[in-house]
Amino acid sequence: MCFLADTLEVVISIINDLAEDFGYSPTTASDLDKLQNLNYRQIIKLSNISLFKIPRLLRQVQKELQNNLGSISLFPGIPEALQDLKRQGCQLYIITSNSRNNVEFVLNRHGILGLFDDINSESTLFGKHRIINRLLKQQNIPKHQAVYVGDETRDITAAHKSKIYSIAVTWGFNSANILAQYQPDLMINEPQDLPRTIASILPIN
């Protein structure tokens, strides 16, 4: 949901509040600039947090996020871009490590929940390609008609592993510099470019 809604400031605040309990250092503004140029495995290694603690940390972040959902806004242009995609005939699905309830609350609050065909929530940082593959099989979607849009390096990696198109967006977590290193099929800088970009690579009827 990170490229739909601007959750970064809230999530960083929660992560900092949990730092002492989970044994890592709080993130400063200068730290954030560095982290946005790293992939998740590099971030985890830098933080020195145990891999065994990560699932519990994710669940705790989701729980704390519930108390801050009212302050989360969509990125400008997102509702219009999604509406254009639906008019183009696209099916829209969300794959997220956030909780389904959190995602539904934010999307419903901003009046765009009904634009999505389904939300797939799994509390994991890695293995998104398996979720993609399962979704494509369940919905009988050919791989050449699927595109994965994300704001993180792991999104590009998941798309590559699933052998589907990838579009990286630069207004979310990872910087344009590191996103480009992972070689997405296309990279865009503004939400309003999303419908045109998807139409250029997908055979939409």
Short mmCIF file of C-alpha atoms in Angstrom, two decimals:
data_model
loop_
_atom_site.label_atom_id
_atom_site.label_comp_id
_atom_site.label_asym_id
_atom_site.label_seq_id
_atom_site.Cartn_x
_atom_site.Cartn_y
_atom_site.Cartn_z
CA MET A 1 0.00 0.00 0.00
CA CYS A 2 3.04 2.26 0.30
CA PHE A 3 2.73 3.69 -3.23
CA LEU A 4 -1.01 4.33 -2.77
CA ALA A 5 -0.94 5.97 0.66
CA ASP A 6 1.77 8.05 2.29
CA THR A 7 2.51 5.88 5.33
CA LEU A 8 6.27 6.44 5.60
CA GLU A 9 6.31 9.09 8.33
CA VAL A 10 3.82 7.18 10.49
CA VAL A 11 5.62 3.84 10.06
CA ILE A 12 9.03 5.34 10.86
CA SER A 13 7.58 6.88 14.03
CA ILE A 14 6.16 3.48 15.08
CA ILE A 15 9.41 1.67 14.28
CA ASN A 16 11.34 4.17 16.38
CA ASP A 17 8.94 3.71 19.30
CA LEU A 18 9.54 -0.05 19.11
CA ALA A 19 13.33 0.20 18.77
CA GLU A 20 14.18 -0.43 22.40
CA ASP A 21 11.87 -3.45 22.69
CA PHE A 22 13.31 -5.10 19.57
CA GLY A 23 16.94 -4.14 20.06
CA TYR A 24 17.74 -1.82 17.16
CA SER A 25 18.60 1.88 16.91
CA PRO A 26 15.95 4.51 16.08
CA THR A 27 15.99 5.96 12.55
CA THR A 28 17.06 9.58 12.08
CA ALA A 29 16.36 11.76 9.03
CA SER A 30 19.87 11.15 7.72
CA ASP A 31 19.46 7.41 8.34
CA LEU A 32 16.28 7.42 6.26
CA ASP A 33 18.05 8.90 3.25
CA LYS A 34 20.56 6.06 3.45
CA LEU A 35 17.92 3.36 4.01
CA GLN A 36 15.97 4.44 0.94
CA ASN A 37 19.02 3.51 -1.14
CA LEU A 38 19.24 -0.01 0.31
CA ASN A 39 17.25 -3.19 -0.25
CA TYR A 40 15.44 -4.87 2.65
CA ARG A 41 18.13 -7.46 3.28
CA GLN A 42 20.72 -4.70 3.58
CA ILE A 43 18.45 -2.76 5.93
CA ILE A 44 17.92 -5.78 8.16
CA LYS A 45 21.67 -6.47 8.24
CA LEU A 46 22.42 -2.84 9.09
CA SER A 47 19.85 -2.78 11.90
CA ASN A 48 21.29 -5.92 13.55
CA ILE A 49 17.77 -7.12 14.32
CA SER A 50 17.37 -10.88 14.56
CA LEU A 51 15.53 -12.45 11.63
CA PHE A 52 13.47 -14.40 14.17
CA LYS A 53 12.10 -11.11 15.56
CA ILE A 54 10.92 -9.73 12.22
CA PRO A 55 7.51 -11.50 12.03
CA ARG A 56 6.67 -10.27 15.54
CA LEU A 57 7.89 -6.77 14.64
CA LEU A 58 5.67 -6.71 11.55
CA ARG A 59 2.64 -7.75 13.59
CA GLN A 60 3.37 -5.08 16.19
CA VAL A 61 3.78 -2.38 13.53
CA GLN A 62 0.43 -3.38 12.04
CA LYS A 63 -1.18 -3.21 15.48
CA GLU A 64 0.25 0.23 16.24
CA LEU A 65 -0.67 1.46 12.77
CA GLN A 66 -4.34 0.85 13.55
CA ASN A 67 -4.20 3.79 15.95
CA ASN A 68 -2.89 6.14 13.24
CA LEU A 69 -4.97 5.22 10.20
CA GLY A 70 -7.02 8.41 10.37
CA SER A 71 -3.93 10.52 9.66
CA ILE A 72 -2.88 8.64 6.51
CA SER A 73 -3.50 10.33 3.17
CA LEU A 74 -3.36 9.01 -0.37
CA PHE A 75 -0.67 10.35 -2.66
CA PRO A 76 -2.05 13.09 -4.91
CA GLY A 77 -3.37 11.69 -8.18
CA ILE A 78 -3.83 8.11 -6.94
CA PRO A 79 -7.68 8.04 -6.97
CA GLU A 80 -7.82 9.44 -10.49
CA ALA A 81 -5.14 7.02 -11.75
CA LEU A 82 -6.99 4.03 -10.30
CA GLN A 83 -10.30 5.17 -11.78
CA ASP A 84 -8.64 5.51 -15.19
CA LEU A 85 -7.24 1.99 -14.88
CA LYS A 86 -10.69 0.59 -14.16
CA ARG A 87 -12.09 2.44 -17.19
CA GLN A 88 -9.33 0.79 -19.24
CA GLY A 89 -10.66 -2.59 -18.10
CA CYS A 90 -7.94 -3.47 -15.60
CA GLN A 91 -8.50 -5.77 -12.66
CA LEU A 92 -6.83 -4.31 -9.58
CA TYR A 93 -5.36 -6.39 -6.77
CA ILE A 94 -3.29 -5.48 -3.73
CA ILE A 95 -0.49 -7.63 -2.35
CA THR A 96 0.70 -6.27 0.99
CA SER A 97 2.54 -7.15 4.18
CA ASN A 98 0.17 -4.82 6.03
CA SER A 99 -3.00 -6.20 7.56
CA ARG A 100 -6.10 -6.46 5.39
CA ASN A 101 -8.13 -4.50 7.95
CA ASN A 102 -5.65 -1.61 7.90
CA VAL A 103 -5.62 -1.46 4.12
CA GLU A 104 -9.40 -1.68 3.81
CA PHE A 105 -9.88 1.07 6.39
CA VAL A 106 -7.61 3.53 4.57
CA LEU A 107 -8.97 2.75 1.11
CA ASN A 108 -12.58 2.92 2.30
CA ARG A 109 -11.93 6.18 4.13
CA HIS A 110 -10.75 7.71 0.86
CA GLY A 111 -13.54 6.17 -1.22
CA ILE A 112 -11.47 3.85 -3.42
CA LEU A 113 -11.91 0.43 -1.77
CA GLY A 114 -14.51 -0.55 -4.36
CA LEU A 115 -12.00 -0.12 -7.17
CA PHE A 116 -10.07 -3.20 -6.05
CA ASP A 117 -11.00 -6.76 -6.93
CA ASP A 118 -9.23 -8.22 -3.89
CA ILE A 119 -6.60 -7.59 -1.20
CA ASN A 120 -3.97 -10.22 -0.45
CA SER A 121 -2.34 -9.72 2.94
CA GLU A 122 0.60 -11.78 4.20
CA SER A 123 2.92 -10.78 7.05
CA THR A 124 6.18 -11.40 5.23
CA LEU A 125 8.90 -9.22 3.79
CA PHE A 126 9.96 -11.76 1.20
CA GLY A 127 8.35 -14.41 -1.00
CA LYS A 128 5.91 -12.05 -2.72
CA HIS A 129 6.41 -13.94 -5.96
CA ARG A 130 4.66 -16.94 -4.42
CA ILE A 131 1.67 -14.75 -3.57
CA ILE A 132 1.67 -13.36 -7.12
CA ASN A 133 1.78 -16.85 -8.62
CA ARG A 134 -1.06 -18.04 -6.41
CA LEU A 135 -3.18 -15.00 -7.29
CA LEU A 136 -2.61 -15.43 -11.04
CA LYS A 137 -3.58 -19.09 -10.81
CA GLN A 138 -6.69 -18.42 -8.71
CA GLN A 139 -7.90 -15.67 -11.03
CA ASN A 140 -6.83 -17.46 -14.22
CA ILE A 141 -4.74 -14.48 -15.34
CA PRO A 142 -2.05 -15.21 -17.95
CA LYS A 143 1.37 -13.89 -16.98
CA HIS A 144 1.68 -11.79 -20.13
CA GLN A 145 -1.45 -9.91 -19.02
CA ALA A 146 -0.18 -9.10 -15.52
CA VAL A 147 1.90 -6.20 -14.27
CA TYR A 148 3.17 -5.65 -10.73
CA VAL A 149 3.48 -2.06 -9.54
CA GLY A 150 5.59 -1.29 -6.49
CA ASP A 151 7.84 1.21 -4.77
CA GLU A 152 10.45 -1.19 -3.38
CA THR A 153 13.26 -3.33 -4.78
CA ARG A 154 11.59 -6.47 -3.46
CA ASP A 155 8.56 -5.70 -5.64
CA ILE A 156 10.74 -5.70 -8.75
CA THR A 157 12.43 -8.92 -7.63
CA ALA A 158 9.04 -10.57 -7.07
CA ALA A 159 7.84 -9.57 -10.54
CA HIS A 160 11.04 -10.92 -12.12
CA LYS A 161 10.67 -14.24 -10.28
CA SER A 162 7.04 -14.53 -11.38
CA LYS A 163 8.00 -13.59 -14.96
CA ILE A 164 5.52 -10.74 -15.20
CA TYR A 165 5.91 -7.06 -16.09
CA SER A 166 7.18 -4.72 -13.39
CA ILE A 167 6.63 -0.99 -12.98
CA ALA A 168 8.61 0.81 -10.29
CA VAL A 169 7.24 4.06 -8.88
CA THR A 170 9.55 6.65 -7.37
CA TRP A 171 7.21 8.37 -4.91
CA GLY A 172 7.26 5.58 -2.30
CA PHE A 173 10.00 4.09 -0.13
CA ASN A 174 13.01 3.21 -2.27
CA SER A 175 14.91 5.85 -4.25
CA ALA A 176 14.87 6.01 -8.03
CA ASN A 177 18.57 5.20 -8.01
CA ILE A 178 18.31 1.77 -6.38
CA LEU A 179 15.03 0.95 -8.13
CA ALA A 180 16.76 1.42 -11.48
CA GLN A 181 19.53 -0.96 -10.40
CA TYR A 182 16.94 -3.75 -10.12
CA GLN A 183 15.90 -3.21 -13.74
CA PRO A 184 12.11 -2.86 -13.70
CA ASP A 185 10.47 -2.96 -17.11
CA LEU A 186 9.44 0.66 -16.64
CA MET A 187 9.80 3.33 -13.99
CA ILE A 188 7.47 6.30 -13.46
CA ASN A 189 7.60 9.43 -11.33
CA GLU A 190 3.95 10.52 -11.14
CA PRO A 191 0.71 8.61 -10.38
CA GLN A 192 -1.00 10.14 -13.41
CA ASP A 193 1.50 8.33 -15.64
CA LEU A 194 0.34 4.91 -14.43
CA PRO A 195 -2.71 4.33 -16.69
CA ARG A 196 -0.84 5.34 -19.85
CA THR A 197 2.20 3.26 -18.92
CA ILE A 198 0.18 0.13 -18.20
CA ALA A 199 -1.82 0.58 -21.41
CA SER A 200 1.46 0.70 -23.35
CA ILE A 201 2.55 -2.78 -22.23
CA LEU A 202 -0.63 -4.75 -21.53
CA PRO A 203 -3.08 -6.06 -24.14
CA ILE A 204 -6.15 -4.59 -22.40
CA ASN A 205 -9.45 -5.18 -24.12
#
